[in-house]
Coordinates of C-alpha atoms and ligand atoms in Angstrom, one line a residue:
M1 CA 5.1 -15.3 25.8
R2 CA 6.8 -17.7 23.5
S3 CA 7.6 -16.4 20.1
N4 CA 5.7 -18.0 17.3
A5 CA 8.1 -18.4 14.5
T6 CA 5.6 -19.5 11.9
S7 CA 3.2 -16.6 12.2
A8 CA 5.4 -14.1 10.3
D9 CA 5.9 -16.6 7.4
Q10 CA 2.2 -16.6 6.5
P11 CA 1.2 -13.9 4.0
T12 CA -1.0 -11.2 5.4
K13 CA -4.5 -12.4 4.9
P14 CA -6.8 -9.7 3.4
A15 CA -10.2 -9.2 5.1
S16 CA -13.4 -9.8 3.1
G17 CA -15.4 -7.0 1.6
W18 CA -18.1 -7.0 4.3
Q19 CA -15.7 -7.3 7.2
T20 CA -13.8 -4.4 5.7
M21 CA -16.8 -2.2 5.5
M22 CA -17.7 -3.0 9.1
R23 CA -14.2 -2.0 10.2
V24 CA -14.8 1.5 8.9
G25 CA -18.0 1.9 10.9
P26 CA -16.5 2.8 14.3
Y27 CA -14.5 5.6 12.8
L28 CA -17.7 7.3 11.6
W29 CA -19.5 6.7 14.9
P30 CA -16.9 6.9 17.7
A31 CA -18.3 6.7 21.2
D32 CA -15.7 9.0 22.7
Q33 CA -16.2 11.8 20.2
P34 CA -19.7 13.3 20.2
W35 CA -18.8 15.9 17.7
V36 CA -18.2 13.3 15.0
R37 CA -21.6 11.8 15.7
H38 CA -23.2 15.2 15.5
R39 CA -21.6 15.9 12.2
V40 CA -22.6 12.6 10.8
M41 CA -26.2 13.2 11.9
M42 CA -26.1 16.7 10.3
A43 CA -24.7 15.4 7.1
L44 CA -27.4 12.7 6.9
G45 CA -30.0 15.4 7.6
F46 CA -28.7 17.5 4.7
L47 CA -28.6 14.4 2.5
L48 CA -32.2 13.7 3.3
A49 CA -33.2 17.4 2.7
A50 CA -31.4 17.4 -0.6
K51 CA -33.2 14.3 -1.7
M52 CA -36.6 15.6 -0.5
V53 CA -36.1 18.7 -2.5
S54 CA -34.9 17.0 -5.6
I55 CA -37.9 14.6 -5.4
V56 CA -40.5 17.5 -5.4
T57 CA -38.7 19.4 -8.1
P58 CA -40.2 17.5 -11.1
Y59 CA -43.6 17.8 -9.3
I60 CA -43.4 21.6 -9.2
Y61 CA -42.4 21.4 -12.9
K62 CA -45.5 19.4 -13.6
L63 CA -47.7 21.9 -11.8
A64 CA -46.2 24.8 -13.9
V65 CA -46.8 22.9 -17.1
D66 CA -50.4 22.1 -16.1
M67 CA -51.0 25.7 -15.2
L68 CA -49.8 26.7 -18.6
S69 CA -51.8 24.1 -20.4
Q70 CA -55.0 25.2 -18.5
E71 CA -55.4 21.8 -16.9
A72 CA -55.0 22.9 -13.3
A73 CA -58.7 22.8 -12.4
N74 CA -58.3 20.1 -9.8
D75 CA -55.0 21.3 -8.3
P76 CA -55.0 22.8 -4.8
A77 CA -55.9 26.4 -4.4
W78 CA -52.5 27.7 -3.2
M79 CA -51.0 26.6 -6.4
L80 CA -53.4 28.7 -8.4
T81 CA -52.5 31.8 -6.4
L82 CA -48.8 31.1 -7.1
G83 CA -49.4 31.2 -10.8
A84 CA -47.3 29.8 -13.6
V85 CA -44.5 32.3 -13.2
G86 CA -44.4 31.7 -9.4
L87 CA -44.3 28.0 -10.0
T88 CA -41.4 28.3 -12.4
V89 CA -39.5 30.4 -9.9
A90 CA -40.3 27.8 -7.2
Y91 CA -39.0 25.1 -9.6
G92 CA -35.8 27.0 -10.0
M93 CA -35.4 27.5 -6.2
A94 CA -36.0 23.8 -5.6
R95 CA -33.3 22.9 -8.1
L96 CA -30.9 25.3 -6.4
G97 CA -32.0 24.0 -3.0
A98 CA -31.1 20.4 -3.9
V99 CA -27.6 21.5 -4.9
V100 CA -27.1 23.7 -1.8
F101 CA -28.2 21.0 0.6
G102 CA -25.8 18.6 -1.2
E103 CA -22.9 20.9 -0.8
L104 CA -23.7 21.6 2.8
R105 CA -23.7 17.8 3.4
D106 CA -20.2 17.5 1.8
A107 CA -18.9 20.5 3.7
V108 CA -20.1 19.1 7.0
F109 CA -18.9 15.5 6.4
V110 CA -15.5 16.3 5.0
R111 CA -14.0 16.8 8.5
V112 CA -15.4 13.4 9.7
G113 CA -14.0 11.7 6.6
Q114 CA -10.6 13.2 6.8
R115 CA -10.3 12.6 10.5
A116 CA -11.2 9.0 10.1
L117 CA -8.6 8.7 7.3
R118 CA -5.9 10.3 9.5
K119 CA -6.7 8.0 12.4
L120 CA -6.6 4.9 10.3
A121 CA -3.3 5.9 8.6
L122 CA -1.8 6.6 12.0
E123 CA -3.0 3.3 13.5
T124 CA -1.7 1.3 10.6
F125 CA 1.6 3.2 10.8
T126 CA 2.1 2.6 14.5
H127 CA 1.1 -1.0 14.1
I128 CA 3.7 -1.6 11.4
H129 CA 6.3 -0.2 13.8
R130 CA 5.0 -2.7 16.5
L131 CA 5.5 -5.7 14.2
S132 CA 8.6 -7.7 14.6
L133 CA 12.0 -7.2 13.0
R134 CA 11.4 -10.6 11.5
Y135 CA 8.3 -9.3 9.7
H136 CA 10.1 -6.3 8.4
I137 CA 13.0 -8.2 7.1
T138 CA 10.6 -10.3 5.0
R139 CA 8.4 -7.6 3.7
K140 CA 9.4 -4.9 1.3
T141 CA 9.3 -1.5 3.1
G142 CA 8.1 0.3 0.0
G143 CA 5.3 -2.2 -0.3
L144 CA 4.2 -1.5 3.3
S145 CA 3.9 2.2 2.8
R146 CA 2.0 1.6 -0.4
V147 CA -0.5 -0.6 1.5
I148 CA -1.3 2.3 3.8
E149 CA -1.5 4.8 1.0
R150 CA -3.8 2.7 -1.1
G151 CA -5.9 1.5 1.8
V152 CA -6.5 5.0 3.0
K153 CA -7.4 6.1 -0.5
G154 CA -9.8 3.2 -0.7
V155 CA -11.5 4.1 2.6
D156 CA -11.9 7.7 1.3
F157 CA -13.4 6.5 -1.9
L158 CA -15.7 4.1 -0.2
L159 CA -17.0 6.7 2.2
R160 CA -17.7 9.2 -0.5
F161 CA -19.3 6.9 -2.9
M162 CA -21.2 4.6 -0.6
L163 CA -22.5 7.3 1.6
F164 CA -23.0 10.1 -1.0
S165 CA -23.5 8.3 -4.3
I166 CA -24.8 4.8 -4.0
G167 CA -26.8 5.5 -0.8
P168 CA -28.6 8.6 -2.1
L169 CA -29.2 6.9 -5.4
I170 CA -31.0 3.9 -3.8
L171 CA -33.0 6.4 -1.6
E172 CA -34.0 8.4 -4.6
L173 CA -34.9 5.3 -6.7
S174 CA -37.1 4.0 -3.9
M175 CA -38.8 7.3 -3.5
V176 CA -39.4 7.7 -7.2
S177 CA -40.8 4.1 -7.4
I178 CA -43.2 4.9 -4.6
I179 CA -44.3 8.1 -6.2
F180 CA -44.9 6.4 -9.5
A181 CA -46.8 3.6 -7.8
V182 CA -49.0 6.0 -5.8
V183 CA -49.6 8.6 -8.5
F184 CA -49.8 6.5 -11.7
G185 CA -50.2 2.9 -10.6
W186 CA -47.9 0.0 -10.0
Q187 CA -47.2 -0.7 -13.6
Y188 CA -45.1 2.5 -13.9
A189 CA -43.1 1.5 -10.8
A190 CA -42.7 -2.0 -12.1
V191 CA -41.2 -0.7 -15.4
V192 CA -38.8 1.6 -13.5
V193 CA -37.7 -1.2 -11.1
V194 CA -37.2 -3.8 -13.9
T195 CA -35.3 -1.2 -16.0
I196 CA -33.0 -0.4 -13.1
A197 CA -32.5 -4.0 -12.2
L198 CA -31.5 -5.0 -15.7
Y199 CA -29.3 -1.9 -16.0
V200 CA -27.4 -2.7 -12.8
A201 CA -27.1 -6.4 -13.6
F202 CA -25.8 -5.6 -17.1
T203 CA -23.4 -3.0 -15.8
F204 CA -21.9 -5.2 -13.1
K205 CA -21.5 -8.1 -15.5
V206 CA -19.7 -6.1 -18.2
T207 CA -17.6 -4.3 -15.6
E208 CA -16.4 -7.6 -14.2
I209 CA -15.2 -8.6 -17.7
R210 CA -13.7 -5.1 -18.2
V211 CA -11.8 -5.3 -14.9
R212 CA -10.1 -8.4 -16.2
I213 CA -9.2 -6.7 -19.5
R214 CA -8.0 -3.7 -17.6
R215 CA -5.7 -5.8 -15.5
Q216 CA -4.3 -7.4 -18.6
M217 CA -3.7 -3.9 -20.0
N218 CA -1.9 -2.8 -16.8
D219 CA 0.2 -5.9 -16.8
Q220 CA 1.2 -5.3 -20.4
D221 CA 1.9 -1.7 -19.6
A222 CA 4.1 -2.6 -16.7
D223 CA 5.9 -5.2 -18.8
A224 CA 6.6 -2.8 -21.6
N225 CA 7.8 -0.2 -19.1
Q226 CA 10.1 -2.5 -17.4
K227 CA 11.6 -3.7 -20.7
A228 CA 12.2 -0.1 -21.7
I229 CA 13.8 0.8 -18.3
D230 CA 16.0 -2.3 -18.3
S231 CA 17.1 -1.6 -21.8
L232 CA 18.0 2.0 -21.1
L233 CA 19.8 1.1 -17.9
N234 CA 21.9 -1.3 -20.0
Y235 CA 22.7 1.4 -22.5
E236 CA 26.3 0.5 -22.7
T237 CA 25.7 -3.2 -22.9
V238 CA 23.3 -2.6 -25.8
K239 CA 26.0 -0.7 -27.6
Y240 CA 28.7 -3.2 -26.9
F241 CA 26.6 -5.9 -28.6
N242 CA 25.1 -3.8 -31.4
A243 CA 21.7 -4.8 -30.1
E244 CA 19.6 -1.7 -30.7
G245 CA 17.5 -3.6 -33.3
R246 CA 16.9 -6.5 -30.9
E247 CA 16.0 -4.1 -28.1
A248 CA 13.5 -2.3 -30.3
S249 CA 11.8 -5.5 -31.4
R250 CA 11.6 -6.7 -27.8
Y251 CA 10.0 -3.4 -26.8
D252 CA 7.7 -3.5 -29.7
A253 CA 6.5 -7.0 -28.8
A254 CA 5.6 -5.8 -25.3
M255 CA 3.9 -2.7 -26.7
Q256 CA 1.9 -4.9 -29.1
G257 CA 0.4 -6.7 -26.1
Y258 CA -0.5 -3.4 -24.6
E259 CA -2.1 -2.2 -27.8
T260 CA -4.3 -5.3 -28.0
A261 CA -5.4 -5.0 -24.5
A262 CA -6.0 -1.3 -24.8
V263 CA -8.1 -1.8 -27.9
K264 CA -10.2 -4.3 -26.0
T265 CA -10.6 -1.9 -23.2
G266 CA -11.9 0.8 -25.5
Q267 CA -14.2 -1.5 -27.3
S268 CA -15.7 -2.9 -24.2
L269 CA -16.3 0.6 -22.9
A270 CA -18.2 1.4 -26.1
F271 CA -20.2 -1.8 -25.6
L272 CA -21.0 -1.0 -22.0
N273 CA -22.1 2.6 -22.8
A274 CA -24.3 1.4 -25.7
G275 CA -25.9 -1.3 -23.7
Q276 CA -26.6 1.0 -20.8
S277 CA -28.1 3.6 -23.1
F278 CA -30.3 1.0 -24.8
L279 CA -31.7 -0.3 -21.5
I280 CA -32.4 3.1 -20.1
T281 CA -33.9 4.4 -23.2
S282 CA -36.1 1.4 -23.6
G283 CA -37.4 1.9 -20.0
L284 CA -37.9 5.6 -20.7
I285 CA -39.8 5.0 -23.9
I286 CA -42.1 2.4 -22.3
V287 CA -43.0 4.7 -19.3
M288 CA -43.4 7.7 -21.6
V289 CA -45.7 5.7 -24.0
M290 CA -47.7 4.6 -21.0
A291 CA -48.0 8.2 -19.9
A292 CA -48.8 9.5 -23.4
R293 CA -51.6 7.0 -23.6
G294 CA -52.9 8.2 -20.2
V295 CA -52.9 11.8 -21.5
Q296 CA -54.8 10.7 -24.6
A297 CA -57.3 8.8 -22.5
G298 CA -57.7 11.9 -20.3
T299 CA -56.6 10.2 -17.1
L300 CA -53.3 12.1 -17.0
T301 CA -52.4 15.7 -17.7
V302 CA -49.6 17.0 -19.9
G303 CA -47.9 18.0 -16.7
D304 CA -47.9 14.3 -15.7
F305 CA -46.3 13.4 -18.9
V306 CA -43.6 15.9 -18.4
M307 CA -43.1 14.9 -14.8
V308 CA -42.5 11.2 -15.8
N309 CA -39.9 12.3 -18.2
A310 CA -38.2 14.6 -15.6
Y311 CA -38.1 11.8 -13.0
M312 CA -36.7 9.3 -15.4
I313 CA -33.9 11.7 -16.5
Q314 CA -33.2 12.6 -12.9
I315 CA -32.7 9.0 -11.7
T316 CA -30.8 7.8 -14.8
M317 CA -28.2 10.5 -14.7
P318 CA -26.3 9.2 -11.7
L319 CA -26.5 5.7 -13.2
N320 CA -24.1 6.7 -15.9
F321 CA -21.3 6.5 -13.5
L322 CA -22.4 3.2 -12.0
G323 CA -19.8 1.1 -14.0
T324 CA -16.9 3.2 -12.8
V325 CA -18.2 3.5 -9.3
Y326 CA -18.6 -0.3 -9.1
R327 CA -15.1 -1.0 -10.4
E328 CA -13.6 1.6 -8.0
I329 CA -15.5 0.2 -5.1
R330 CA -14.3 -3.3 -5.7
Q331 CA -10.7 -2.0 -6.0
A332 CA -11.2 0.1 -2.8
L333 CA -12.4 -3.0 -1.0
V334 CA -9.4 -5.0 -2.1
D335 CA -7.0 -2.2 -1.0
M336 CA -8.8 -1.7 2.3
G337 CA -8.8 -5.4 2.9
E338 CA -5.1 -5.4 2.5
M339 CA -4.6 -2.6 5.0
F340 CA -7.0 -4.1 7.6
G341 CA -5.2 -7.5 7.0
L342 CA -2.0 -5.7 8.0
L343 CA -3.7 -4.2 11.0
G344 CA -4.8 -7.7 12.0
Q345 CA -1.3 -9.1 11.7
P346 CA -0.3 -9.9 15.3
A347 CA 2.9 -8.5 16.7
E348 CA 5.3 -11.3 17.5
V349 CA 7.0 -9.7 20.5
V350 CA 4.4 -8.3 22.9
D351 CA 4.5 -7.0 26.4
A352 CA 3.2 -9.5 29.0
P353 CA -0.1 -8.2 30.5
D354 CA 1.6 -7.6 33.9
A355 CA 4.8 -6.3 32.4
R356 CA 6.6 -3.8 34.6
P357 CA 9.3 -1.3 33.5
L358 CA 12.8 -2.6 33.7
A359 CA 14.6 -1.2 36.7
V360 CA 18.3 -1.0 36.0
S361 CA 20.4 -0.7 39.2
G362 CA 23.9 -1.9 38.3
G363 CA 23.4 -3.3 34.9
E364 CA 24.1 -7.0 35.5
I365 CA 23.4 -9.1 32.4
V366 CA 22.8 -12.8 32.6
F367 CA 22.4 -15.2 29.6
D368 CA 21.1 -18.5 31.1
D369 CA 21.4 -21.3 28.6
V370 CA 19.9 -19.2 25.8
R371 CA 18.7 -21.0 22.7
F372 CA 17.4 -19.3 19.7
S373 CA 16.5 -20.0 16.1
Y374 CA 15.2 -17.5 13.5
E375 CA 13.6 -20.5 11.7
P376 CA 12.6 -23.6 13.6
S377 CA 14.7 -25.8 11.3
R378 CA 18.0 -24.1 12.1
E379 CA 19.2 -23.3 15.6
I380 CA 21.5 -20.4 15.7
L381 CA 22.3 -20.2 19.5
K382 CA 22.8 -23.6 21.1
G383 CA 22.8 -22.9 24.8
V384 CA 24.8 -19.7 25.5
S385 CA 25.5 -18.8 29.1
F386 CA 27.5 -15.9 30.5
R387 CA 27.3 -13.2 33.2
V388 CA 28.3 -9.6 32.8
A389 CA 28.8 -8.1 36.3
P390 CA 27.7 -4.5 36.8
G391 CA 30.1 -2.1 35.1
E392 CA 32.0 -4.9 33.4
R393 CA 33.0 -5.1 29.7
L394 CA 32.4 -8.3 27.9
A395 CA 33.8 -9.0 24.4
L396 CA 32.3 -11.4 21.9
V397 CA 34.6 -12.6 19.2
G398 CA 34.3 -15.4 16.7
H399 CA 33.8 -16.3 13.0
S400 CA 31.3 -14.5 10.8
G401 CA 27.9 -16.1 11.3
S402 CA 28.6 -17.6 14.7
G403 CA 25.7 -15.6 16.3
K404 CA 27.3 -12.5 17.8
S405 CA 24.9 -10.0 16.4
T406 CA 22.1 -12.4 17.2
I407 CA 23.0 -12.1 20.9
A408 CA 22.8 -8.3 20.6
R409 CA 19.4 -8.5 18.9
L410 CA 18.1 -10.8 21.7
M411 CA 19.3 -8.4 24.4
F412 CA 17.4 -5.6 22.7
R413 CA 14.4 -8.0 22.5
F414 CA 13.9 -7.8 18.8
Y415 CA 13.1 -11.5 19.2
D416 CA 12.2 -13.6 22.2
V417 CA 14.5 -16.5 23.0
T418 CA 13.3 -20.0 22.1
G419 CA 14.9 -21.5 25.2
G420 CA 16.6 -20.4 28.4
A421 CA 16.4 -16.8 29.7
I422 CA 18.0 -13.4 29.5
R423 CA 18.0 -11.3 32.7
I424 CA 19.0 -7.8 33.4
D425 CA 19.5 -7.1 37.1
G426 CA 17.5 -10.2 37.9
Q427 CA 14.5 -9.3 35.7
D428 CA 13.6 -11.6 32.8
L429 CA 13.3 -9.6 29.6
R430 CA 10.0 -11.3 28.9
E431 CA 8.5 -9.9 32.1
V432 CA 9.3 -6.2 31.5
T433 CA 8.0 -3.7 29.0
Q434 CA 9.8 -3.4 25.6
G435 CA 9.9 0.4 25.9
S436 CA 11.9 0.2 29.1
I437 CA 14.4 -2.2 27.6
H438 CA 14.9 0.0 24.6
A439 CA 15.4 3.0 26.8
S440 CA 18.0 1.2 28.9
I441 CA 20.2 -0.2 26.2
G442 CA 22.2 1.7 23.6
V443 CA 23.2 -0.1 20.4
V444 CA 25.7 0.9 17.8
P445 CA 24.8 -1.6 15.1
Q446 CA 27.1 -3.3 12.7
D447 CA 25.8 -1.2 9.8
T448 CA 24.5 2.2 10.8
V449 CA 21.6 3.4 8.7
L450 CA 20.8 7.1 8.8
F451 CA 17.6 9.1 8.2
N452 CA 17.6 11.1 4.9
D453 CA 18.0 14.4 6.8
T454 CA 20.8 16.5 8.1
I455 CA 23.7 15.3 10.2
L456 CA 22.4 17.4 13.1
Y457 CA 19.0 15.6 12.9
N458 CA 20.7 12.2 12.8
I459 CA 22.8 12.8 15.9
A460 CA 20.0 14.6 17.8
Y461 CA 17.9 11.5 17.2
G462 CA 19.7 9.9 20.1
K463 CA 17.9 12.1 22.6
D464 CA 14.6 13.8 22.4
G465 CA 15.1 17.5 22.9
A466 CA 18.9 17.4 23.0
T467 CA 20.6 20.8 23.2
E468 CA 23.1 22.0 20.6
A469 CA 25.9 21.8 23.2
E470 CA 25.1 18.2 24.0
I471 CA 25.1 17.3 20.3
V472 CA 28.4 18.9 19.7
A473 CA 29.9 17.2 22.7
A474 CA 28.7 13.8 21.5
A475 CA 30.1 14.5 18.0
R476 CA 33.4 15.5 19.5
A477 CA 33.5 12.3 21.6
A478 CA 32.8 10.3 18.5
R479 CA 35.6 12.1 16.7
I480 CA 33.4 13.4 13.9
H481 CA 33.0 17.1 15.0
D482 CA 36.0 18.3 13.1
F483 CA 34.9 16.6 10.0
I484 CA 31.4 18.0 10.2
V485 CA 32.5 21.6 10.6
S486 CA 34.9 21.2 7.7
L487 CA 31.9 20.5 5.4
P488 CA 30.4 23.6 3.5
D489 CA 27.1 23.1 5.2
G490 CA 28.4 21.9 8.6
Y491 CA 25.9 20.2 10.8
D492 CA 23.2 21.0 8.2
T493 CA 24.7 18.8 5.6
R494 CA 22.1 16.3 4.3
V495 CA 23.3 12.7 4.4
G496 CA 21.2 11.3 1.6
E497 CA 19.0 8.2 1.5
R498 CA 20.0 5.8 4.3
G499 CA 23.1 8.0 4.8
L500 CA 24.7 7.0 1.6
K501 CA 26.4 10.3 1.0
L502 CA 28.7 9.6 4.0
S503 CA 31.5 7.1 3.9
G504 CA 31.2 4.0 6.0
G505 CA 33.4 5.3 8.7
E506 CA 31.6 8.7 8.9
K507 CA 28.3 7.0 9.1
Q508 CA 29.6 4.7 11.9
R509 CA 30.8 7.7 13.9
V510 CA 27.4 9.5 13.5
G511 CA 25.9 6.3 14.8
I512 CA 28.3 6.3 17.8
A513 CA 27.6 10.0 18.5
R514 CA 23.9 9.5 18.7
T515 CA 24.3 6.5 21.0
L516 CA 26.7 8.6 23.2
L517 CA 23.9 11.2 23.3
K518 CA 21.4 8.6 24.4
N519 CA 23.6 7.8 27.3
P520 CA 22.1 4.5 28.3
P521 CA 23.2 2.3 31.3
I522 CA 23.9 -0.6 29.1
L523 CA 25.8 -0.4 25.9
I524 CA 26.1 -2.8 23.0
L525 CA 28.8 -2.1 20.4
D526 CA 28.4 -4.4 17.4
E527 CA 31.7 -3.9 15.5
A528 CA 31.1 -0.2 16.1
T529 CA 34.5 0.8 14.8
S530 CA 35.1 -1.8 12.1
A531 CA 34.9 0.7 9.2
L532 CA 37.5 3.0 10.7
D533 CA 41.3 3.2 10.2
T534 CA 43.4 2.1 13.1
Q535 CA 44.2 5.6 14.1
T536 CA 40.6 6.9 14.3
E537 CA 39.6 3.6 15.9
K538 CA 42.1 4.0 18.7
S539 CA 40.9 7.5 19.4
I540 CA 37.2 6.6 19.4
Q541 CA 38.0 3.6 21.5
E542 CA 39.3 6.0 24.2
S543 CA 36.0 7.9 24.3
L544 CA 34.0 4.7 24.2
N545 CA 36.1 3.4 27.1
E546 CA 35.4 6.7 29.0
M547 CA 31.8 6.3 28.2
G548 CA 31.8 2.7 29.3
Q549 CA 33.0 3.7 32.8
G550 CA 30.4 2.5 35.3
R551 CA 28.2 0.8 32.6
S552 CA 27.9 -2.7 31.4
V553 CA 29.2 -3.0 27.9
I554 CA 29.0 -5.8 25.4
M555 CA 31.5 -5.4 22.6
I556 CA 31.6 -7.4 19.4
A557 CA 34.8 -7.1 17.5
H558 CA 36.9 -8.5 14.7
R559 CA 40.1 -6.7 15.5
L560 CA 41.1 -8.3 18.7
S561 CA 43.5 -5.5 19.7
T562 CA 40.4 -3.3 20.5
I563 CA 39.1 -5.8 23.0
A564 CA 42.3 -7.0 24.6
D565 CA 41.6 -5.1 27.8
A566 CA 38.0 -6.4 28.2
D567 CA 37.1 -8.0 31.6
Q568 CA 35.9 -11.1 29.9
I569 CA 36.2 -12.5 26.3
L570 CA 33.9 -15.1 24.9
V571 CA 34.9 -16.9 21.8
M572 CA 31.9 -18.0 19.8
E573 CA 31.6 -20.8 17.3
E574 CA 28.5 -22.0 15.6
G575 CA 26.2 -20.7 18.4
R576 CA 28.3 -21.9 21.3
V577 CA 30.9 -20.4 23.5
I578 CA 34.0 -22.4 23.0
E579 CA 36.5 -20.4 25.1
R580 CA 36.2 -17.7 27.7
G581 CA 38.5 -15.7 30.0
R582 CA 40.7 -12.7 30.0
H583 CA 43.1 -11.9 27.1
E584 CA 46.3 -13.1 28.7
D585 CA 44.7 -16.3 29.9
L586 CA 43.3 -17.1 26.5
V587 CA 46.5 -16.4 24.8
A588 CA 48.3 -18.5 27.3
R589 CA 45.9 -21.4 26.8
G590 CA 46.9 -21.7 23.2
G591 CA 43.4 -22.5 21.9
R592 CA 41.3 -20.9 19.2
Y593 CA 41.7 -17.4 20.6
A594 CA 45.4 -17.7 20.7
A595 CA 45.5 -18.8 17.1
M596 CA 43.3 -15.8 16.0
W597 CA 45.5 -13.5 18.0
A598 CA 48.7 -14.8 16.5
Q599 CA 47.3 -14.5 13.0
Q600 CA 46.3 -10.8 13.6
V601 CA 49.6 -9.9 15.1
A602 CA 51.3 -11.4 12.1
E603 CA 49.1 -9.5 9.7
E604 CA 49.7 -6.3 11.5
A605 CA 53.4 -6.8 11.5
A606 CA 53.2 -7.6 7.7
E607 CA 51.2 -4.4 7.2
A608 CA 53.7 -2.3 9.2
A609 CA 56.6 -3.8 7.2
Ligands
LIG701 N1 16.7 -12.8 10.1 C1 17.4 -13.9 10.0 N2 16.7 -15.0 9.6 C2 17.4 -16.2 9.4 N3 18.6 -16.4 9.7 C3 19.4 -15.3 10.2 C4 18.8 -14.1 10.3 N4 19.7 -13.2 10.8 C5 20.8 -13.9 10.9 N5 20.6 -15.2 10.5 C6 21.6 -16.3 10.6 O1 22.1 -16.4 11.9 C7 23.5 -16.7 11.9 C8 24.1 -15.8 12.9 O2 24.0 -14.4 12.5 P1 24.7 -13.2 13.2 O3 24.3 -12.0 12.5 O4 24.4 -13.3 14.6 O5 26.2 -13.5 13.0 P2 27.5 -12.7 13.5 O6 28.2 -13.6 14.4 O7 27.1 -11.4 14.0 O8 28.3 -12.6 12.1 P3 29.2 -11.4 11.6 O9 30.5 -11.4 12.3 O10 29.3 -11.7 10.1 O11 28.4 -10.1 11.9 C9 24.0 -16.5 10.5 O12 24.3 -17.7 10.0 C10 22.8 -15.9 9.7 O13 22.7 -16.5 8.4
LIG702 MG1 27.3 -9.5 13.3

């Protein structure tokens, strides 16, 4: 299970249109959910019924006309008994029937569609959480959620329009062509088919061009918008430099681009509509002239003439939306392709097929010549080895960027090592499940990020189903309880986006509280108290020490006084351990640690004075 550093660098590859459509299929025809299949069958049944009814409607209309124009001599006997009035009523019922069946179809299908959308959204969401930290650092989070949103919308659109607009349209066109061919002769069908073919070709062609113009228009719009926002954000700067005039002309230049593109959009729409109308009307006139001549020659009735017209109107009505539908479908395919591309993105860190849960007995941690690089070209850890005996406290110190937080990330298996091995109680991290590692290790990260919710929610996050008493106990231990109750809203205070309404130290203590609540056998503190004043730090340190009793702890610290009593101190430099030992030994040795210690003691003395 070696990590593949290059995979995350490649952009997500969108799936092709056809692949994308095939991906949706299983959601509409799931093997394990018969009710979905039943509903789909029912919806298709209603669809067919609606089309059948709408196909006979013009025929009934024709019969009524024939009846009224006394040409019904050779019509079936049952029709004569129905009479002209009866036929007219039947015509009305048929029209109503087509609508009712159509609505029934929608009502039955909506549940299938919505369930498919929900499943897809959930699958994508869970998949995104499975992707590596590396992936998430490189992608913009807002972009990811927009991919889901747009993708799901795309699927929704495609379902509705492919199944209930394009599909029925094709069905109806074929049926009408067949009726024309059988009843009036192949020439009629040929005219219809050619007309529709020309219409579709014209519409697609012009729409392609319009899509490009539309994109230009949107770009120009975004550009103008951005200039306006930037200018308003810099309100003060604009005033300082007397630049209102300059800003206005910059904005106007951007708006001018938009105007040009918008005019082109409007004009091309007019062209599209006119062209469509021309083609359809030509086809209509040709068929109607043919029918008129048939009536004159006595081979067709007036009812036939009317029926031809009714069919033509019926099939051309939905064609009006073809341009829009085509454009939207193309957009939907692009959006869905992006989402399925994301779903196809492999997770970098995956459980081995035979992975077992991590069994923590004492909590021994062993780093065995660990090598690691985020990017192949730059090695961050260059052979780090250490052992934390069960219940021991290990401290990592060293310059910024020497790889301390990286060690914590590897322990939590955000990444797999590129060389060597990490073992907890003798089990290689790559051979156990990620879930069990995450459950066994508590991390207070270097910078705590909070959910945009209440303080209570954020602390309770540490343990599913935590009681109020447990939460308060954790908050007390993290020395934040008194602060919380002093707030007007107490534990129900909202912390704002990413917790920005709290100070750095308050956030850090909330982070400590929720890890205390999690109560894991192994604890990693990455500068957990760096944002606190010395007084608060001392007092939290006590409760962290209490909590550390009987657990293995890895502490990362800048302020050496907080780790002076650790069982083992490692001094890191550029991905290597350059010194190790207990505080007294390291000070006595007079190496790098001793120098750092002397400097901090001097600084503290200066501060005190
Ligand atoms: N996702 C990443 N991709 C590439 N390089 C990274 C990434 N994260 C960290 N690094 C690099 O790895 C090196 C070690 O980073 P790390 O966060 O482990 O340092 P640190 O010892 O914790 O430093 P500090 O004391 O400032 O927290 C740094 O030089 C950093 O630039
Ligand atoms: Mg760090």
